[in-house]
Amino acid sequence: MSASQGFPSDLLAGQEELHQIRAELSALLKRLPWSVEPLDGFTDDTGWRKIERPASPGWTADEQAEVEKLRRREHELAVFITGHRYWTEIAAPDRTQARAKLKHAHEEQ
């Protein structure tokens, strides 16, 4: 039996878009400088491991806007998925397992 069987199509579509948005956001954040604001580089070797950061030019206004847009959409999708009427049809003890199946439904397609 497919994990996607029984889930409403809008819930499956929302979960798939959430996976895509999170992947886009993760890739974007990996490409951006480590600091949103311009900062000098630093080295700190007083902790349990040495930390080094090069100088950061900061993010441009466009980069900040793109991150904000993706985070806003991620939040909207998370609210949509967790508040979907489908979850009221599932017995409370079974919701965690059903939610886990929804998260991995895309892997079976």
C-alpha positions as YAML, in Angstrom:
chain: A
units: angstrom
residues:
- id: 1
  name: MET
  ca: [0.00, 0.00, 0.00]
- id: 2
  name: SER
  ca: [1.28, 3.41, -0.94]
- id: 3
  name: ALA
  ca: [1.82, 5.93, 1.86]
- id: 4
  name: SER
  ca: [0.05, 8.50, -0.29]
- id: 5
  name: GLN
  ca: [-3.16, 6.46, -0.39]
- id: 6
  name: GLY
  ca: [-5.78, 8.01, 1.80]
- id: 7
  name: PHE
  ca: [-4.20, 11.47, 1.95]
- id: 8
  name: PRO
  ca: [-6.16, 14.26, 0.25]
- id: 9
  name: SER
  ca: [-4.49, 15.56, -2.91]
- id: 10
  name: ASP
  ca: [-4.20, 19.11, -1.55]
- id: 11
  name: LEU
  ca: [-2.40, 17.82, 1.55]
- id: 12
  name: LEU
  ca: [0.01, 15.78, -0.58]
- id: 13
  name: ALA
  ca: [0.63, 18.79, -2.84]
- id: 14
  name: GLY
  ca: [1.24, 21.03, 0.18]
- id: 15
  name: GLN
  ca: [3.74, 18.55, 1.64]
- id: 16
  name: GLU
  ca: [5.55, 18.23, -1.69]
- id: 17
  name: GLU
  ca: [5.78, 22.01, -2.04]
- id: 18
  name: LEU
  ca: [7.07, 22.24, 1.55]
- id: 19
  name: HIS
  ca: [9.88, 19.80, 0.67]
- id: 20
  name: GLN
  ca: [10.74, 21.90, -2.40]
- id: 21
  name: ILE
  ca: [10.68, 25.21, -0.51]
- id: 22
  name: ARG
  ca: [12.90, 23.81, 2.25]
- id: 23
  name: ALA
  ca: [15.37, 22.48, -0.32]
- id: 24
  name: GLU
  ca: [15.46, 25.88, -2.09]
- id: 25
  name: LEU
  ca: [15.92, 27.72, 1.19]
- id: 26
  name: SER
  ca: [18.69, 25.39, 2.31]
- id: 27
  name: ALA
  ca: [20.55, 25.77, -0.98]
- id: 28
  name: LEU
  ca: [20.17, 29.55, -0.89]
- id: 29
  name: LEU
  ca: [21.44, 29.82, 2.69]
- id: 30
  name: LYS
  ca: [24.48, 27.69, 1.82]
- id: 31
  name: ARG
  ca: [25.36, 30.10, -1.01]
- id: 32
  name: LEU
  ca: [24.94, 33.29, 1.00]
- id: 33
  name: PRO
  ca: [27.61, 34.87, 3.21]
- id: 34
  name: TRP
  ca: [27.54, 33.69, 6.83]
- id: 35
  name: SER
  ca: [26.33, 37.06, 8.15]
- id: 36
  name: VAL
  ca: [23.29, 39.05, 7.03]
- id: 37
  name: GLU
  ca: [25.04, 42.30, 7.95]
- id: 38
  name: PRO
  ca: [28.59, 43.15, 6.79]
- id: 39
  name: LEU
  ca: [31.03, 41.98, 9.48]
- id: 40
  name: ASP
  ca: [34.76, 41.58, 9.85]
- id: 41
  name: GLY
  ca: [36.21, 38.11, 9.91]
- id: 42
  name: PHE
  ca: [37.28, 36.56, 13.20]
- id: 43
  name: THR
  ca: [39.08, 33.64, 14.82]
- id: 44
  name: ASP
  ca: [38.12, 32.23, 18.19]
- id: 45
  name: ASP
  ca: [40.21, 29.44, 19.66]
- id: 46
  name: THR
  ca: [39.15, 29.80, 23.30]
- id: 47
  name: GLY
  ca: [36.33, 27.26, 23.08]
- id: 48
  name: TRP
  ca: [36.40, 23.49, 22.70]
- id: 49
  name: ARG
  ca: [37.07, 23.93, 18.99]
- id: 50
  name: LYS
  ca: [38.53, 26.69, 16.87]
- id: 51
  name: ILE
  ca: [36.07, 28.83, 14.93]
- id: 52
  name: GLU
  ca: [37.13, 30.91, 11.94]
- id: 53
  name: ARG
  ca: [34.98, 33.11, 9.77]
- id: 54
  name: PRO
  ca: [36.13, 35.22, 6.84]
- id: 55
  name: ALA
  ca: [34.87, 38.78, 6.46]
- id: 56
  name: SER
  ca: [31.25, 38.86, 5.35]
- id: 57
  name: PRO
  ca: [29.98, 41.40, 2.85]
- id: 58
  name: GLY
  ca: [26.46, 40.76, 4.15]
- id: 59
  name: TRP
  ca: [23.37, 39.99, 2.13]
- id: 60
  name: THR
  ca: [21.96, 42.23, -0.54]
- id: 61
  name: ALA
  ca: [18.41, 43.53, -0.25]
- id: 62
  name: ASP
  ca: [17.37, 41.07, -2.98]
- id: 63
  name: GLU
  ca: [18.94, 38.15, -1.10]
- id: 64
  name: GLN
  ca: [17.20, 39.18, 2.12]
- id: 65
  name: ALA
  ca: [13.90, 39.46, 0.28]
- id: 66
  name: GLU
  ca: [14.33, 36.02, -1.30]
- id: 67
  name: VAL
  ca: [15.09, 34.40, 2.08]
- id: 68
  name: GLU
  ca: [12.09, 36.16, 3.63]
- id: 69
  name: LYS
  ca: [9.81, 35.05, 0.77]
- id: 70
  name: LEU
  ca: [10.89, 31.42, 1.12]
- id: 71
  name: ARG
  ca: [10.59, 31.47, 4.92]
- id: 72
  name: ARG
  ca: [7.12, 33.03, 4.70]
- id: 73
  name: ARG
  ca: [5.97, 30.36, 2.23]
- id: 74
  name: GLU
  ca: [7.51, 27.62, 4.40]
- id: 75
  name: HIS
  ca: [5.52, 28.93, 7.36]
- id: 76
  name: GLU
  ca: [2.29, 29.14, 5.34]
- id: 77
  name: LEU
  ca: [2.68, 25.55, 4.16]
- id: 78
  name: ALA
  ca: [3.51, 24.26, 7.65]
- id: 79
  name: VAL
  ca: [0.36, 25.93, 9.03]
- id: 80
  name: PHE
  ca: [-1.72, 24.56, 6.14]
- id: 81
  name: ILE
  ca: [-0.43, 21.01, 6.64]
- id: 82
  name: THR
  ca: [-0.70, 20.89, 10.43]
- id: 83
  name: GLY
  ca: [-4.12, 22.53, 10.45]
- id: 84
  name: HIS
  ca: [-5.60, 20.48, 7.61]
- id: 85
  name: ARG
  ca: [-9.06, 19.05, 8.26]
- id: 86
  name: TYR
  ca: [-7.73, 15.57, 7.39]
- id: 87
  name: TRP
  ca: [-6.05, 15.27, 10.80]
- id: 88
  name: THR
  ca: [-9.43, 15.44, 12.59]
- id: 89
  name: GLU
  ca: [-10.39, 12.21, 10.79]
- id: 90
  name: ILE
  ca: [-7.39, 10.38, 12.27]
- id: 91
  name: ALA
  ca: [-7.52, 9.06, 15.84]
- id: 92
  name: ALA
  ca: [-5.20, 11.06, 18.09]
- id: 93
  name: PRO
  ca: [-2.86, 8.10, 18.85]
- id: 94
  name: ASP
  ca: [-2.41, 7.46, 15.11]
- id: 95
  name: ARG
  ca: [-1.69, 11.04, 13.99]
- id: 96
  name: THR
  ca: [2.06, 10.93, 14.61]
- id: 97
  name: GLN
  ca: [2.49, 7.86, 12.43]
- id: 98
  name: ALA
  ca: [0.19, 9.31, 9.75]
- id: 99
  name: ARG
  ca: [2.18, 12.56, 9.77]
- id: 100
  name: ALA
  ca: [5.41, 10.61, 9.34]
- id: 101
  name: LYS
  ca: [3.90, 8.73, 6.38]
- id: 102
  name: LEU
  ca: [2.86, 12.02, 4.78]
- id: 103
  name: LYS
  ca: [6.39, 13.41, 5.15]
- id: 104
  name: HIS
  ca: [7.77, 10.42, 3.24]
- id: 105
  name: ALA
  ca: [4.95, 9.97, 0.70]
- id: 106
  name: HIS
  ca: [7.05, 11.64, -2.01]
- id: 107
  name: GLU
  ca: [9.71, 8.93, -1.67]
- id: 108
  name: GLU
  ca: [7.29, 6.28, -2.95]
- id: 109
  name: GLN
  ca: [6.35, 8.17, -6.10]
...
